[in-house]
CSV table of C-alpha atoms in Angstrom, one decimal:
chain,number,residue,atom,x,y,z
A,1,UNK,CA,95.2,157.8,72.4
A,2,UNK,CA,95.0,153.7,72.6
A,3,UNK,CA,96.3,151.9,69.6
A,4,UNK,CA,95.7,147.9,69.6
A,5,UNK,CA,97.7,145.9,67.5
A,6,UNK,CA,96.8,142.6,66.2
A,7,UNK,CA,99.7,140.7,65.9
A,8,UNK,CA,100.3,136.5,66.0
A,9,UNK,CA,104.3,137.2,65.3
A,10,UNK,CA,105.0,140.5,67.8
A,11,UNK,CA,108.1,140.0,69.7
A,12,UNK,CA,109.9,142.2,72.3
A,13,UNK,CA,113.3,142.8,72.1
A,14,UNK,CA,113.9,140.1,75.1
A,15,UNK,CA,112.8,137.8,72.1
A,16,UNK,CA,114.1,136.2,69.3
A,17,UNK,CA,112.4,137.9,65.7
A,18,UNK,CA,112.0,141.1,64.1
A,19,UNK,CA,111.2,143.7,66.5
A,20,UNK,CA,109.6,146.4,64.5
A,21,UNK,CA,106.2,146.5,66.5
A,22,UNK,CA,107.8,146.3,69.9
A,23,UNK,CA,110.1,149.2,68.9
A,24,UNK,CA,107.2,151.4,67.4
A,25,UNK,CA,105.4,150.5,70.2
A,26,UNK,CA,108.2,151.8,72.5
A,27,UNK,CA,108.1,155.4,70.7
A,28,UNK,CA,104.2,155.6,70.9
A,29,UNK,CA,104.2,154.9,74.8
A,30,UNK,CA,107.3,157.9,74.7
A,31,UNK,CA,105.0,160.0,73.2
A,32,UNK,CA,101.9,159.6,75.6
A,33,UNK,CA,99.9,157.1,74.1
A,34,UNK,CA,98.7,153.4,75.2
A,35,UNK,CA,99.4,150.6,73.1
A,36,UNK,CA,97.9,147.4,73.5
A,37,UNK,CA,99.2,144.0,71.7
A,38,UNK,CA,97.3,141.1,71.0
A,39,UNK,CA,99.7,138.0,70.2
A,40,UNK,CA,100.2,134.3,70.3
A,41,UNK,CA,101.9,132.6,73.1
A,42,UNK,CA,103.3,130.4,70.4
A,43,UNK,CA,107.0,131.2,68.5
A,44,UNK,CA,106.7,131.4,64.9
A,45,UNK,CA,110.0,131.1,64.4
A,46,UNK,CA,110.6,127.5,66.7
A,47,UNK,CA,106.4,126.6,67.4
A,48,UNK,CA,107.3,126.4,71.0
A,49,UNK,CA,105.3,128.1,73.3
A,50,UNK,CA,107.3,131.3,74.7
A,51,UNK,CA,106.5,130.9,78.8
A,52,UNK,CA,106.4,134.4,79.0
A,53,UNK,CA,104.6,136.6,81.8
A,54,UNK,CA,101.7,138.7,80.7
A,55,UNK,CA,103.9,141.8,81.0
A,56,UNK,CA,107.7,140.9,80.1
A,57,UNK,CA,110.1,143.0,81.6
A,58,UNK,CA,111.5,144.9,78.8
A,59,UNK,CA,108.1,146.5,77.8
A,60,UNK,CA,107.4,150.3,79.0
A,61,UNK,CA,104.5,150.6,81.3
A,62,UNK,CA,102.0,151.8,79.2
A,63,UNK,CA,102.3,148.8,76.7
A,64,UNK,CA,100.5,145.8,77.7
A,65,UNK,CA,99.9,142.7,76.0
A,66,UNK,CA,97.3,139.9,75.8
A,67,UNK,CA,98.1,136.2,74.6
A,68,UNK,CA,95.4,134.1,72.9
A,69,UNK,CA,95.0,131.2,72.3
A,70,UNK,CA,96.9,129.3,69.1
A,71,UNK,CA,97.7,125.8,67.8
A,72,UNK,CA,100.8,124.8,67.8
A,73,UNK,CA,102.3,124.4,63.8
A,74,UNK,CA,104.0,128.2,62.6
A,75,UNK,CA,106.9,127.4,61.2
A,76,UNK,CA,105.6,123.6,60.3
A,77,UNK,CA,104.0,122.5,57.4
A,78,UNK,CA,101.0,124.6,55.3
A,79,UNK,CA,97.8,123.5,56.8
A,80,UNK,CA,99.2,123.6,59.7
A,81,UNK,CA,100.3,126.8,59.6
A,82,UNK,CA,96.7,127.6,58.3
A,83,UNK,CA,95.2,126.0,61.8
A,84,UNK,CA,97.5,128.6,63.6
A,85,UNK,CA,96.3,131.0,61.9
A,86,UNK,CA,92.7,130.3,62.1
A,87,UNK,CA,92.8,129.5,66.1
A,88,UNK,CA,94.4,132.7,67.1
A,89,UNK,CA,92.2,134.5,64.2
A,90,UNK,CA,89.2,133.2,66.2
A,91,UNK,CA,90.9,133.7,69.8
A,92,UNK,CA,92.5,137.2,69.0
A,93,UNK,CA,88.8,138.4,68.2
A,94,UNK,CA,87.6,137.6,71.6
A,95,UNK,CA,90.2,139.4,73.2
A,96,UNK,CA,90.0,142.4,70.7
A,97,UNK,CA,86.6,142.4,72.0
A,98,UNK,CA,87.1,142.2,75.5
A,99,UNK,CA,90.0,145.1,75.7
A,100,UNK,CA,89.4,148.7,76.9
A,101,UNK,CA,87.8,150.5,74.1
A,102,UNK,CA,90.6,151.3,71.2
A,103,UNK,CA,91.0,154.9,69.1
A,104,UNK,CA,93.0,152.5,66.6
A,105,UNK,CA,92.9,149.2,65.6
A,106,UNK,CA,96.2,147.9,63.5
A,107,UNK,CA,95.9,144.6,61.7
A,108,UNK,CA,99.1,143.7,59.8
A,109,UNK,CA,99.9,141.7,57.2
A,110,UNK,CA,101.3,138.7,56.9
A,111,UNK,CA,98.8,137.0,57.8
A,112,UNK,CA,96.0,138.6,56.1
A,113,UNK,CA,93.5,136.5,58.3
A,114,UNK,CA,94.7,138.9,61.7
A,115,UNK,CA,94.5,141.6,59.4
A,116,UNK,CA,90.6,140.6,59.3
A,117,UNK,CA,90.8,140.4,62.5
A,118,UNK,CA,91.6,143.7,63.2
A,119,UNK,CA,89.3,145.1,60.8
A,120,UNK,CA,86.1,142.7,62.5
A,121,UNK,CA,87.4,144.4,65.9
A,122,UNK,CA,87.5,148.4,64.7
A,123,UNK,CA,84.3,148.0,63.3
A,124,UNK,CA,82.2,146.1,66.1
A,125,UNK,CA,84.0,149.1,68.6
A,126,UNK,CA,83.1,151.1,66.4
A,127,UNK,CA,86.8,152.7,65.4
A,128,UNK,CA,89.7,153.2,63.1
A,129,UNK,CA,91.3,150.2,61.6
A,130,UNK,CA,94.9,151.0,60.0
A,131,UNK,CA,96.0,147.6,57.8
A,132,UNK,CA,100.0,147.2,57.4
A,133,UNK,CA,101.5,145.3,54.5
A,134,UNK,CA,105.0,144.2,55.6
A,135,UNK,CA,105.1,141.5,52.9
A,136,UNK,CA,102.9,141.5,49.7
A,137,UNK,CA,100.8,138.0,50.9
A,138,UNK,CA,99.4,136.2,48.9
A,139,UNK,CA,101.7,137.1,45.8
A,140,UNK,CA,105.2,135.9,47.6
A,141,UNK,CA,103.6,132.4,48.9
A,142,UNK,CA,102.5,132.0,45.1
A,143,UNK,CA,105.7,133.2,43.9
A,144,UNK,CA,107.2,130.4,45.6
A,145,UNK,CA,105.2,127.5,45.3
A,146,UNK,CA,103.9,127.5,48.9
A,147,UNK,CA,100.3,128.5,47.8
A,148,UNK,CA,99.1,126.5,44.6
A,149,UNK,CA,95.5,125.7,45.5
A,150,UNK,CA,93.1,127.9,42.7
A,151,UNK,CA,90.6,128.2,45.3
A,152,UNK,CA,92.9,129.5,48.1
A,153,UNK,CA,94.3,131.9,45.6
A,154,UNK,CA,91.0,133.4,44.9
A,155,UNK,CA,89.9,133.8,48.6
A,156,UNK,CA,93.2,135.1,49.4
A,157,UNK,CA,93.6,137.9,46.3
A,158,UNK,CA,89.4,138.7,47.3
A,159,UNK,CA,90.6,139.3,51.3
A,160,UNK,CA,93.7,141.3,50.3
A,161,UNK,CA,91.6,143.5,48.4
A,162,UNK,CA,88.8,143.5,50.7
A,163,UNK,CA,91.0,144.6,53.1
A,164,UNK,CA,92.8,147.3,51.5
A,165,UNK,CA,89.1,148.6,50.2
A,166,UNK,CA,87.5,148.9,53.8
A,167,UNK,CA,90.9,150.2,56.1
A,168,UNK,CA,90.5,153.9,57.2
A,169,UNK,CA,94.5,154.4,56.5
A,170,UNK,CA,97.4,151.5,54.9
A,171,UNK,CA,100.7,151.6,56.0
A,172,UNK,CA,103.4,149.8,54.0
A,173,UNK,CA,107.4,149.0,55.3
A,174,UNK,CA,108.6,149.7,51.8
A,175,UNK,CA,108.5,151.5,48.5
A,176,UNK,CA,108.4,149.0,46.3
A,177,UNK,CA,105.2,147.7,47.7
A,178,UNK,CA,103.3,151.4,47.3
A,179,UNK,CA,102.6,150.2,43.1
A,180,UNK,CA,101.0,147.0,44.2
A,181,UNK,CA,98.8,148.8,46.5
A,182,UNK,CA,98.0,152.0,44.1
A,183,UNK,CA,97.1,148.8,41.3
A,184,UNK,CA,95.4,146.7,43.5
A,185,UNK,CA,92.8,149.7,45.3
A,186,UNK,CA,93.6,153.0,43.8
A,187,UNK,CA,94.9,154.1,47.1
A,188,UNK,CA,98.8,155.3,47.9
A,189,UNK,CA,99.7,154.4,51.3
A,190,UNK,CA,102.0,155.5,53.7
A,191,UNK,CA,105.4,154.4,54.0
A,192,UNK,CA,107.0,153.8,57.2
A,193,UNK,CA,110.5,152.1,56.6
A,194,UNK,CA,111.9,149.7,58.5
A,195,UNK,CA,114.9,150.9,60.8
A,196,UNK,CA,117.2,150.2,63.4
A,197,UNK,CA,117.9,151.3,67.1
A,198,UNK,CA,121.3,151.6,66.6
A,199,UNK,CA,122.0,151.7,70.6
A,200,UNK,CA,120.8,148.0,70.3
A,201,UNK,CA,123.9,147.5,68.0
A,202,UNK,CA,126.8,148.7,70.6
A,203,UNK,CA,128.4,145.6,71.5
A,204,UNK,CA,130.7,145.7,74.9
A,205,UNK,CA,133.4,142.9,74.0
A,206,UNK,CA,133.5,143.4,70.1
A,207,UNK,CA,131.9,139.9,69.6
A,208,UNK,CA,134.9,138.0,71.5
A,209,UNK,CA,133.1,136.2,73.6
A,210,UNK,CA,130.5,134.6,71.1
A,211,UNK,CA,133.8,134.2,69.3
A,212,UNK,CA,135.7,132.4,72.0
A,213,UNK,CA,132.2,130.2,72.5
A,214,UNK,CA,131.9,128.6,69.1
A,215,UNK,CA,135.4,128.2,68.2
A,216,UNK,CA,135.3,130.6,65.5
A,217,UNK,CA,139.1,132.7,67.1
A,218,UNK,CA,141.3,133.5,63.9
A,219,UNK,CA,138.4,132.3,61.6
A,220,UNK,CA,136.6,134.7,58.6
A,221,UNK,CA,133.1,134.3,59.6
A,222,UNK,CA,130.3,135.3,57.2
A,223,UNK,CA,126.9,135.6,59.3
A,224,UNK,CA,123.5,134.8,58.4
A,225,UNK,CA,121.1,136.1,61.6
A,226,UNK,CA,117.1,135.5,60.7
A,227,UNK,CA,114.4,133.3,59.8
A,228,UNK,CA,115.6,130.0,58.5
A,229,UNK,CA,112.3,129.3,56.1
A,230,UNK,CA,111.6,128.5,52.0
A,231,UNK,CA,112.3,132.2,51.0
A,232,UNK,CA,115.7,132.6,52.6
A,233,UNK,CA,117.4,130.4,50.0
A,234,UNK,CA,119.6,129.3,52.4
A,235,UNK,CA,120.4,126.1,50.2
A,236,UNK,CA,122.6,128.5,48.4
A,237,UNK,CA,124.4,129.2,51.6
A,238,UNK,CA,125.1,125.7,51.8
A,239,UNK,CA,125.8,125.5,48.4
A,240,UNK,CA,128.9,128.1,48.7
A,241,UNK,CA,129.9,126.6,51.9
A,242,UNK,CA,130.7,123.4,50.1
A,243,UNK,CA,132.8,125.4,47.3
A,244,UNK,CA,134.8,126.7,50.3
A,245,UNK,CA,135.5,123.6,51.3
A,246,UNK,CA,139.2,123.5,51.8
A,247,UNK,CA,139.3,127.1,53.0
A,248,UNK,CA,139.9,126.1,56.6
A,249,UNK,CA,139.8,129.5,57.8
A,250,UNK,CA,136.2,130.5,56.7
A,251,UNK,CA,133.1,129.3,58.6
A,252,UNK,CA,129.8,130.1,57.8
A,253,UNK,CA,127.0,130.7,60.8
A,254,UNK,CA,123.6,130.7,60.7
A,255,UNK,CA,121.7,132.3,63.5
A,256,UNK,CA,117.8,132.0,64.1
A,257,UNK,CA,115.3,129.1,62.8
A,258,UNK,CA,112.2,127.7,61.3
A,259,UNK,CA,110.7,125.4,59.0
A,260,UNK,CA,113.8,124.8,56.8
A,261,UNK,CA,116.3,124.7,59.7
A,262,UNK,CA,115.5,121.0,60.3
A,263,UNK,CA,115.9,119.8,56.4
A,264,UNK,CA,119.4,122.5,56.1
A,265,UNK,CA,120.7,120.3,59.6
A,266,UNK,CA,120.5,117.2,57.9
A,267,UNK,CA,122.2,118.6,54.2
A,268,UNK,CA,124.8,120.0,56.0
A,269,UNK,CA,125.3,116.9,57.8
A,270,UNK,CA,125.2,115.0,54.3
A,271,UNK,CA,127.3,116.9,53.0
A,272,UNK,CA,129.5,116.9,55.8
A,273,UNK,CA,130.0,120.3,55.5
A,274,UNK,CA,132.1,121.2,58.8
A,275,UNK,CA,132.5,124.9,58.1
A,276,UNK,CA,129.1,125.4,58.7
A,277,UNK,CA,128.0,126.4,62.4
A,278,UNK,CA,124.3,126.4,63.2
A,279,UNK,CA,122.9,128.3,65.7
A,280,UNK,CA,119.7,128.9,67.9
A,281,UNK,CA,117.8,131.8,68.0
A,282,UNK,CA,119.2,134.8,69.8
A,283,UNK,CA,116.8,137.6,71.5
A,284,UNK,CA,117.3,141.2,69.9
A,285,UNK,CA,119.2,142.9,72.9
A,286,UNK,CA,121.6,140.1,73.0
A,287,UNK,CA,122.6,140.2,69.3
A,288,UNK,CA,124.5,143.2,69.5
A,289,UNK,CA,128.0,140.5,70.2
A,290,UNK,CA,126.4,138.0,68.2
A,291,UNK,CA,126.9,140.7,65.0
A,292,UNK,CA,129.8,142.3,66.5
A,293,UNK,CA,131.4,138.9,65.7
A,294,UNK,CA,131.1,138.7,62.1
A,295,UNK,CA,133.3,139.3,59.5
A,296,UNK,CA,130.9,139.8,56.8
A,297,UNK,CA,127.1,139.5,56.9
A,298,UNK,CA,124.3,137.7,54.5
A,299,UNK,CA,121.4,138.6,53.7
A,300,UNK,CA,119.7,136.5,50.8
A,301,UNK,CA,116.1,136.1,49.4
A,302,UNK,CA,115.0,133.7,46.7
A,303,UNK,CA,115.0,134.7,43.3
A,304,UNK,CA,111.2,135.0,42.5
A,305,UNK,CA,110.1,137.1,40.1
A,306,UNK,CA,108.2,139.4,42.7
A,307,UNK,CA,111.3,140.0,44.4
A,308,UNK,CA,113.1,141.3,41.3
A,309,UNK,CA,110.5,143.8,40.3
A,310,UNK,CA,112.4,147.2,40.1
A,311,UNK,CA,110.9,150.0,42.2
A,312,UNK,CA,109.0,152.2,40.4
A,313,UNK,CA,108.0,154.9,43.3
A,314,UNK,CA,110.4,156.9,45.5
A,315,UNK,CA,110.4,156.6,49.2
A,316,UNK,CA,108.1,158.9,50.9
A,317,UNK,CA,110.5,159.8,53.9
């Protein structure tokens, strides 16, 4: 079987970024089957074009992928976030066109527009198009604040339900999204949960090294790895940091980037808040030490209403 997946965000485990796709993509090619990727040669988490080879090293022979074309501007402001998403909308089309005839065509979601890509493409080849919800877009970016426009709300609630309406089969990452969907289309999708590759996780020095590199020997260190944007409330990191002040012995670090990281530099700096270490983005196979180094980890979310829904469905698996 050939599966193409329509993703602007896909990342391999040489990369920095969640890794879900690559990894799922790793068990299909195990299994027999070929999987194809359509992505943008452009970071969403720093904007910066990646200067990869059209087959990195780390993927397994039988997954291939194929850049298009995108404007620069992911992890930047809205619109232009919105003209990265409409250039490799547009480019990833030609290419989904263009590839060896699919049995499956995955769109995911965020962003719903490659999730109409990927249903444009299954139906011109004439084949299956799966959608994936990872995040439940548009109702987070109205949740908080980022989408305020009437009109753009509309459009965006008419795709999602478009979408969900025409795909052959939807595929959610977690249970508490399976309501939504069931409200929004009268379907129940499938749930396959996010996970971890635990070998990924074995570090060989116990975190020393990164230790030794960032001055962090004899210090508590709570660790934040991931995306640095609007819905990672990192201010409240910051926020605790300065409480802790005169704790010399804790430091908090901050791994990853995007849009926020710039604004949370300059705060930090403000605030001259020294216990704070930021650092760039690590690719998945090397964060093994980078974790192995922690004390304690974070992870934090914004307090939107969406987010603190309870779960009204069991887990399928």
């Amino acid at each position: 079987m050939h599966i193409l997946l329509i993703n602007q965000a896909f990342v391999t485990t040489g990369e920095s970024g969640g890794t879900r796709h690559a990894e799922i993509g790793r068990l299909l090619t195990d299994n027999g089957h070929d999987f194809t990727v359509i992505t943008s040669p452009v970071s969403y988490l720093t904007g910066a074009g990646k200067g990869l080879q059209p087959d990195p090293v780390d993927l397994p022979a039988r997954m291939k992928i194929r850049y298009a074309a995108t404007a620069a501007g992911l992890p930047q402001g809205f619109l232009s976030r919105l003209l990265a998403f409409f250039t490799f909308m547009l480019s990833s089309l030609f290419h989904g066109l263009r590839v060896p005839r699919p049995d499956i065509v995955w769109g995911t979601s965020p962003n719903l527009f490659q999730a109409l890509t990927a249903w444009l493409v299954a139906r011109c080849r004439g084949t299956k198009f799966v959608l994936e919800i990872r995040d439940l877009w548009p109702d987070f970016a109205i949740g908080m604040g980022v989408l305020k426009n009437r009109w753009i709300i509309a459009a965006s609630r008419w795709l999602e339900k478009f979408l969900c309406r025409h795909a052959d089969e939807i595929v959610v990452n977690s249970p508490g999204f399976i309501p939504h969907i069931q409200e929004l289309c009268s379907r129940t999708p499938i749930l396959i949960a996010n996970g971890s590759d635990v070998d990924l996780f074995k570090s060989d020095d116990g975190g020393k090294t990164f230790r030794a590199r960032h001055h962090l020997n004899g210090c508590f260190v709570v660790m934040y790895t991931g995306a640095h944007g609007h819905a990672n409330d990192l201010d409240t990191v910051l926020d605790a940091a300065e409480m802790m002040k005169e704790q010399a012995d804790v430091r908090f670090v901050l791994v990853g980037s995007g849009k926020e990281k710039k604004r949370l530099l300059e705060q930090a700096a403000a605030r001259y808040l020294e216990n704070v270490l930021f650092i760039p983005p690590v690719p998945k196979n090397q964060m093994a030490d980078v974790l192995a180094a922690a004390d304690t980890g974070l992870a934090i979310l914004k307090a939107i209403p969406l987010l603190l829904r309870p779960t009204r469905t069991k887990s399928l698996i």
